[in-house]
Structure formats: structure tokens, C-alpha cells
mmCIF file of C-alpha atoms in Angstrom:
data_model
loop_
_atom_site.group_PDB
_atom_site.id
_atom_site.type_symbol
_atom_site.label_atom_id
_atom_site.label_comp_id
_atom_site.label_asym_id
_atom_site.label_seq_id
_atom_site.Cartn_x
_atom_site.Cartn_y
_atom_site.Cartn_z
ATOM 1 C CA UNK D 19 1.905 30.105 -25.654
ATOM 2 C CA UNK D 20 1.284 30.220 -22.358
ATOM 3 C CA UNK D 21 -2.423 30.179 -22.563
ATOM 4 C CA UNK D 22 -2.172 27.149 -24.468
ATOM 5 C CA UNK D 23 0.291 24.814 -22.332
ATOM 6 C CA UNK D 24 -2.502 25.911 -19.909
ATOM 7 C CA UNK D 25 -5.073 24.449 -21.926
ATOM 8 C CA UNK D 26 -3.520 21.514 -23.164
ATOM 9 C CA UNK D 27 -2.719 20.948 -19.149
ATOM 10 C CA UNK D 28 -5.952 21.275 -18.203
ATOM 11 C CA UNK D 29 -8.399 19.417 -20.867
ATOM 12 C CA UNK D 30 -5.355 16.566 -21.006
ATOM 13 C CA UNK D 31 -5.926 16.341 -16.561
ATOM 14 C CA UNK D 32 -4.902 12.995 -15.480
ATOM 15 C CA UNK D 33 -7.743 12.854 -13.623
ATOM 16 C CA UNK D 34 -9.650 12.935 -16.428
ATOM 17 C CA UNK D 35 -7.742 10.615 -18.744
ATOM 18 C CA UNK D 36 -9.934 7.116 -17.155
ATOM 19 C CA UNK D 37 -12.567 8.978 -18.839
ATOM 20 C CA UNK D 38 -11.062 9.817 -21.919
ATOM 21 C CA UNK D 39 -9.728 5.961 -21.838
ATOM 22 C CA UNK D 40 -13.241 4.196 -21.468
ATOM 23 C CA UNK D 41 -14.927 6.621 -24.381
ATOM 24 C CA UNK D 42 -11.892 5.251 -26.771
ATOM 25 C CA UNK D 43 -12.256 1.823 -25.531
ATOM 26 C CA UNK D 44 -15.777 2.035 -26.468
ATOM 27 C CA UNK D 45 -15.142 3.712 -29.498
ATOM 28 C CA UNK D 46 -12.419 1.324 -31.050
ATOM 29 C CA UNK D 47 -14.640 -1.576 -29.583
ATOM 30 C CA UNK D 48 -18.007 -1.687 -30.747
ATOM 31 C CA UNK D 49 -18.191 -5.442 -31.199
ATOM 32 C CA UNK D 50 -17.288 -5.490 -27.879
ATOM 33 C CA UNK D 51 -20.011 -3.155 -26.581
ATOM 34 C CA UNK D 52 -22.640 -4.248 -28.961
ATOM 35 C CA UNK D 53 -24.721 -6.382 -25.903
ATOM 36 C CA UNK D 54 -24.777 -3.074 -23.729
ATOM 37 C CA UNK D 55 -26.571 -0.545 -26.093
ATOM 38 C CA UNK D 56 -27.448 2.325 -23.736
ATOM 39 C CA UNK D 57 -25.491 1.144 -20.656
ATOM 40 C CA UNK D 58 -21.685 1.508 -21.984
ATOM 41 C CA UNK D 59 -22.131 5.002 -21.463
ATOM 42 C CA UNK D 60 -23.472 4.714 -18.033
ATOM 43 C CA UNK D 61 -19.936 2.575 -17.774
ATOM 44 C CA UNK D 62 -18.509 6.324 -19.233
ATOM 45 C CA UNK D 63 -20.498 8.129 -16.293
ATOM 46 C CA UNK D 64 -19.633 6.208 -13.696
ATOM 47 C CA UNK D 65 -16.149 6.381 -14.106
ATOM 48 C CA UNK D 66 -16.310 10.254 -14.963
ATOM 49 C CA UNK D 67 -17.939 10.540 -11.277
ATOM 50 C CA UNK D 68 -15.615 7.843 -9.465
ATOM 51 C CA UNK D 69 -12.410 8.891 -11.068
ATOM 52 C CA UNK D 70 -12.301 12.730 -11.764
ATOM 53 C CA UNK D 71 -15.606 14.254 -9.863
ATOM 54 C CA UNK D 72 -14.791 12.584 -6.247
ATOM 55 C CA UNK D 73 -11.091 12.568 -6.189
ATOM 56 C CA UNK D 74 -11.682 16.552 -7.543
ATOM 57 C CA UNK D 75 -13.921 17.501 -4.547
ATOM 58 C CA UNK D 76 -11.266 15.715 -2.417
ATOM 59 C CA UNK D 77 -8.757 17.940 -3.516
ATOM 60 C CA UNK D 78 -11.067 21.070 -3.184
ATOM 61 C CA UNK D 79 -11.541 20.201 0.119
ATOM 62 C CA UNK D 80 -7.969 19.358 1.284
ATOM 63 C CA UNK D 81 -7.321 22.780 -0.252
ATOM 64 C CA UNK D 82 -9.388 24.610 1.769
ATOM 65 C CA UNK D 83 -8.666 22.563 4.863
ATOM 66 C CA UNK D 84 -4.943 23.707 4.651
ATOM 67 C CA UNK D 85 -3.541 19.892 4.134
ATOM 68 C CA UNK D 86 -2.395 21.394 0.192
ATOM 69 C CA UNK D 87 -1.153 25.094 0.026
ATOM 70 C CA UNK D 88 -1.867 25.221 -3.424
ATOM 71 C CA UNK D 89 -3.971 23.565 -6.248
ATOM 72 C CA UNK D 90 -1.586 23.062 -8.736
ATOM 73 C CA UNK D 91 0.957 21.312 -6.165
ATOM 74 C CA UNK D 92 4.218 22.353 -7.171
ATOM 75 C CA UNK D 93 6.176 20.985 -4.234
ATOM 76 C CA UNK D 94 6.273 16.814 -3.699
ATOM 77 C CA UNK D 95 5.373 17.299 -0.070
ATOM 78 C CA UNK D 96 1.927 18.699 -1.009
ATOM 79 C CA UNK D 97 0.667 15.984 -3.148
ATOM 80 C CA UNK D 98 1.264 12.969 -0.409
ATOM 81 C CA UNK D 99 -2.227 13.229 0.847
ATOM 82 C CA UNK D 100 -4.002 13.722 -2.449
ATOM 83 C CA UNK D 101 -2.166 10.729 -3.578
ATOM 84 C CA UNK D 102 -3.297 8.551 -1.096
ATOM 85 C CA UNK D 103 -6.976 10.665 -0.881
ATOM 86 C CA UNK D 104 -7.398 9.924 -4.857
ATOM 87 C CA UNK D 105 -5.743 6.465 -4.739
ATOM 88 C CA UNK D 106 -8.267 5.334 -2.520
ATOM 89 C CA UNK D 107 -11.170 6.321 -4.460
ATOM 90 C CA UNK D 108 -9.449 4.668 -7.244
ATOM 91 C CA UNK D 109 -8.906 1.377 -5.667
ATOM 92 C CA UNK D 110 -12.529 1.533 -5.079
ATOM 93 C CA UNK D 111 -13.522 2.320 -8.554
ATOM 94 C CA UNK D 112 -11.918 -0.784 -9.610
ATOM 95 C CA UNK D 113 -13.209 -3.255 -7.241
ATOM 96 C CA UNK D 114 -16.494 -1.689 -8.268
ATOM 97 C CA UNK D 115 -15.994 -2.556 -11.604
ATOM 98 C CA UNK D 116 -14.311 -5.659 -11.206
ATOM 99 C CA UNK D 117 -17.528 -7.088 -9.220
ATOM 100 C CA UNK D 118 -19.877 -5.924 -11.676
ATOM 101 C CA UNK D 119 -20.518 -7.349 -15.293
ATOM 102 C CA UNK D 120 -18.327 -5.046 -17.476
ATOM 103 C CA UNK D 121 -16.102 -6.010 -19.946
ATOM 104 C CA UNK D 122 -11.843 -7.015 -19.285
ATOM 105 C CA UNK D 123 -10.843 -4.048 -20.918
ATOM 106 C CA UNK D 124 -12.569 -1.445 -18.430
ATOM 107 C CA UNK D 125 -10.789 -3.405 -15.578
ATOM 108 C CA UNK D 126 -7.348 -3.335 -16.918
ATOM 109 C CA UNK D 127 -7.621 0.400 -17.502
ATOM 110 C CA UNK D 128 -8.687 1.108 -14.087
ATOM 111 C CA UNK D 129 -5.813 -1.244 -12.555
ATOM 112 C CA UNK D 130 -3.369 0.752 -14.305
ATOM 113 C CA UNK D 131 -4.831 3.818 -13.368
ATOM 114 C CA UNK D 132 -4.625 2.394 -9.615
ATOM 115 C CA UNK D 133 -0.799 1.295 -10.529
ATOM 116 C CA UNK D 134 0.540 4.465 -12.237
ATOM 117 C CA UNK D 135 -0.975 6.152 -8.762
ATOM 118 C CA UNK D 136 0.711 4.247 -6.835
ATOM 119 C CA UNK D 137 4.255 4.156 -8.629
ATOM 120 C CA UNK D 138 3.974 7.858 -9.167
ATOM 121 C CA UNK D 139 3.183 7.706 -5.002
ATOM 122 C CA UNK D 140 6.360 5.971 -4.143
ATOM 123 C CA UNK D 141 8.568 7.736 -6.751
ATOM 124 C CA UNK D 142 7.074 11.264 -5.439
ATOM 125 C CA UNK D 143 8.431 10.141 -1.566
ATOM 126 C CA UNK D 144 12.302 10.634 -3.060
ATOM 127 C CA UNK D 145 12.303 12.578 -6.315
ATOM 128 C CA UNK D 146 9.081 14.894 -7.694
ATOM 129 C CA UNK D 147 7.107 12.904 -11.095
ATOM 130 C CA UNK D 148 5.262 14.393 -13.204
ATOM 131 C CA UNK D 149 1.548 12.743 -12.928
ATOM 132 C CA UNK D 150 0.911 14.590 -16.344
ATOM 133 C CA UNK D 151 2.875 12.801 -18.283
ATOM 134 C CA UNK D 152 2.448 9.582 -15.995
ATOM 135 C CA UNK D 153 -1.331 9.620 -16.867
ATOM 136 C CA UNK D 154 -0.327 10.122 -20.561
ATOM 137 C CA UNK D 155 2.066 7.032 -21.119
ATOM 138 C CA UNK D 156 -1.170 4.979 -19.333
ATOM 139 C CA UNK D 157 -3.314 6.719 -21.690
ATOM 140 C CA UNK D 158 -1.120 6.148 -24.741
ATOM 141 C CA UNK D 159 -0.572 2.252 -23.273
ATOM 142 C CA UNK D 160 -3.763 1.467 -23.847
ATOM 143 C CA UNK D 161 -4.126 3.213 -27.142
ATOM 144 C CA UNK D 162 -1.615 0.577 -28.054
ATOM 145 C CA UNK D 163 -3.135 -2.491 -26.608
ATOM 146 C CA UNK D 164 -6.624 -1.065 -28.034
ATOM 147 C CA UNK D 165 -4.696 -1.271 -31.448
ATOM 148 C CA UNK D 166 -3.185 -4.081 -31.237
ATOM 149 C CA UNK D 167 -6.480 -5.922 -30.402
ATOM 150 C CA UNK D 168 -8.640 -4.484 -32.475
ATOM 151 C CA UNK D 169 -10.239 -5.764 -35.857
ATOM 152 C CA UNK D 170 -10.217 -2.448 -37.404
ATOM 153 C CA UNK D 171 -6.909 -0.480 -37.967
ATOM 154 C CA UNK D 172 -6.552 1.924 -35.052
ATOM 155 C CA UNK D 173 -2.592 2.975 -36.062
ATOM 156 C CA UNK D 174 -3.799 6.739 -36.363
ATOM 157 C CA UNK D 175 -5.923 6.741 -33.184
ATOM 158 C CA UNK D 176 -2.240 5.566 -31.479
ATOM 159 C CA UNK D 177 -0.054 8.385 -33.551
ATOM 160 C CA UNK D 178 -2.967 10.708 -32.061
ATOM 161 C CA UNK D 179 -2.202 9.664 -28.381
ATOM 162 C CA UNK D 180 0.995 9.314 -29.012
ATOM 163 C CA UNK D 181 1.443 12.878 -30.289
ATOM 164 C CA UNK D 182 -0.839 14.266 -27.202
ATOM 165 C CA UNK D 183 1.509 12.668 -24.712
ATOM 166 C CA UNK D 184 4.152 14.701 -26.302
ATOM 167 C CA UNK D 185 2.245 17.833 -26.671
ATOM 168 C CA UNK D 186 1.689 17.411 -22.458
ATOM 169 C CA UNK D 187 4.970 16.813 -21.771
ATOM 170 C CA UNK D 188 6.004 19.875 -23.609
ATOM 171 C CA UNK D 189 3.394 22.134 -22.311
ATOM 172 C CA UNK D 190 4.790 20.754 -18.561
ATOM 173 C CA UNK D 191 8.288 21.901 -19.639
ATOM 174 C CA UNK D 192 7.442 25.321 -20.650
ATOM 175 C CA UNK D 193 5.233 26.055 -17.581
ATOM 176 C CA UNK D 194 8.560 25.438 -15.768
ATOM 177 C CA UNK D 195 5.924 22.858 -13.877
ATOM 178 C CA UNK D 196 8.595 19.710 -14.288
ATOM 179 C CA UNK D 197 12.281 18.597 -15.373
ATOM 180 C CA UNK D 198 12.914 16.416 -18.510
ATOM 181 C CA UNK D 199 14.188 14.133 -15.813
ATOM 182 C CA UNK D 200 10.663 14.615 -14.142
ATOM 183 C CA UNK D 201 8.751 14.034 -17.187
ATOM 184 C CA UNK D 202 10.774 10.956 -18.560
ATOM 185 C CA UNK D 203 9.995 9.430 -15.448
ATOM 186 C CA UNK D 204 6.611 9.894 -15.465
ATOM 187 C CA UNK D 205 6.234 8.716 -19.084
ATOM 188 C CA UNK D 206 8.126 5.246 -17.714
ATOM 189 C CA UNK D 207 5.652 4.861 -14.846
ATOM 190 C CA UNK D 208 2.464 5.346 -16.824
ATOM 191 C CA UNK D 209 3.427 2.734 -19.619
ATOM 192 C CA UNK D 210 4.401 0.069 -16.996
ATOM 193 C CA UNK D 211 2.200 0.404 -14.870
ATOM 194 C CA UNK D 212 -0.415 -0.071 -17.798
ATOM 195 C CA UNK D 213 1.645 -2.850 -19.473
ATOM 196 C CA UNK D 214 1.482 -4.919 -15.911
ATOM 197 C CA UNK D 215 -1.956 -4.286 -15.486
ATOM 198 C CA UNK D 216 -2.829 -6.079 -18.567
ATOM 199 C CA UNK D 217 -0.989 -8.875 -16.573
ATOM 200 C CA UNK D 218 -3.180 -8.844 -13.612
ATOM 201 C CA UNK D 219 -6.450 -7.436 -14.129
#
């Protein structure tokens, strides 16, 4: 069991989840994407290398610099300068996007991705979040806007999510990696802060 809340901890990364986000946006949108043939998955690239493959080597490097004693960061004081190393980047990512021609959508997931950082940033100064399940409500947040958008019904894509952001939150809980309290928290920041994006993107 172990093993597996490994796994599911690892494949379901938050710094992966952008990723993840843009290939479902894609895939519930093909209208949408229909003018972009080839390109939206340069859109899937770019994102893979802005929001997981950067912010990754940041880490690496912190690491081995001595700023975070280990990778997994199990204390809140180790993850204030990955925060703000990986926040950054994603700031960056967004006004990249947001200055190019790419559809709404792609910019409202990366604000949210910028705001759940940020939330989970401030939160993480008093109490300990779990990013986890923070990047899993924003995941599952826009599942639910993709759904409620969409022409085609996209109910079992959001059960999907829904059910993976429960699986994560789980697998957190039984690697003794978070509280309930920890994880519920995280769950609230994710969803809002991808509910307000929609509002500002």
C-alpha cells in the first residue's frame, strides 16, 4: 500500500497537474482547438517545460545547495524558498501566455495555478498545507468549469478528477505526509483559487 500512495503521489505531482490540465482542456475542447492543428500541443510542451521541468531543476538545485534539507519537504520552513523559486517561474508562465495568442481557458488555468501557489505560500507561513491536495482541488476546479462549458457531456471526466483528488488526499494521509486538517485546507485553497481565477484571467 505503501508503494502505491507513492505512486499515486508521484504521477498525481502538483507540479505536473498544469500539464495534465492543458491536455484535458484540449481534450474536452476540440472546437476550441480546431484553428491550432499541430500547435495546441506545442501549448502542452511549453507548459510541461515552464511549469514542471524549470521549477523541478530549481528544486534540484536548492537541494543540493543546502537551502532544502530534503526533497520531499516535510517541514513548512523548507518549502518557503521553493515557493517563491516555483512561483516565480509560474508568474512568468502566465504572462507568457497571456501575451501570446492562446485561447482564455489556458490563461485561467495558469492564474490559478499562480493563485493556489500563492495562497498555499501565505497559509504555509502559519500552519503547514498540503500542496497535493491544493493542486488537486485546482485540477478538479477546472474539470468542473471544463464541464460546465462544454457541448459534449464531460460529467464522468469530473467524477474521474473528482475521485483522483480523493485518492491523493488519501495516499497523503497514509504516508503520515499531512493532517486531515492539512489536507482540507489544501483542497479549499486549490478550488478558490481556481474559482477566482476564472474571475480575473
Amino acid at each position: 500500500m505503501r508503494i502505491l500512495a507513492k505512486a499515486i503521489s508521484l504521477l498525481l505531482h502538483p507540479l505536473l497537474l498544469p500539464t495534465y490540465a492543458f491536455i484535458l482542456t484540449i481534450y474536452s475542447n476540440p472546437f476550441l482547438f480546431s484553428s491550432y492543428e499541430n500547435a495546441k500541443w506545442i501549448f502542452v510542451l511549453r507548459v510541461f517545460i515552464n511549469t514542471f521541468i524549470f521549477p523541478a531543476i530549481s528544486i534540484l538545485l536548492l537541494w543540493r545547495l543546502g537551502f532544502v534539507k530534503h526533497l520531499e519537504m516535510p517541514e513548512k520552513e523548507d518549502r518557503i524558498i521553493p515557493f517563491i523559486v516555483v512561483g516565480t517561474l509560474y508568474i512568468w508562465s502566465f504572462m507568457t501566455f497571456r501575451k501570446s495568442d492562446e485561447p482564455q481557458l489556458l490563461n485561467i488555468i495558469l492564474l490559478g495555478s499562480c493563485f493556489t501557489l500563492f495562497a498555499s505560500f501565505f497559509t504555509n507561513i502559519f500552519s503547514k498545507v498540503s500542496i497535493h491536495a491544493a493542486g488537486m482541488a485546482c485540477f478538479t476546479a477546472v474539470s468542473l468549469i471544463l464541464t460546465m462549458q462544454s457541448y459534449f457531456d464531460l460529467r464522468f471526466m469530473f467524477m474521474i478528477t473528482l475521485l483522483l483528488a480523493g485518492l491523493t488526499g488519501t495516499a497523503r494521509l497514509y504516508l503520515k505526509a499531512h493532517t486531515l486538517r492539512e489536507i482540507w485546507n489544501g483542497y479549499f485553497i486549490g478550488f478558490a483559487s481556481q474559482m477566482l481565477a476564472m474571475q480575473f484571467a
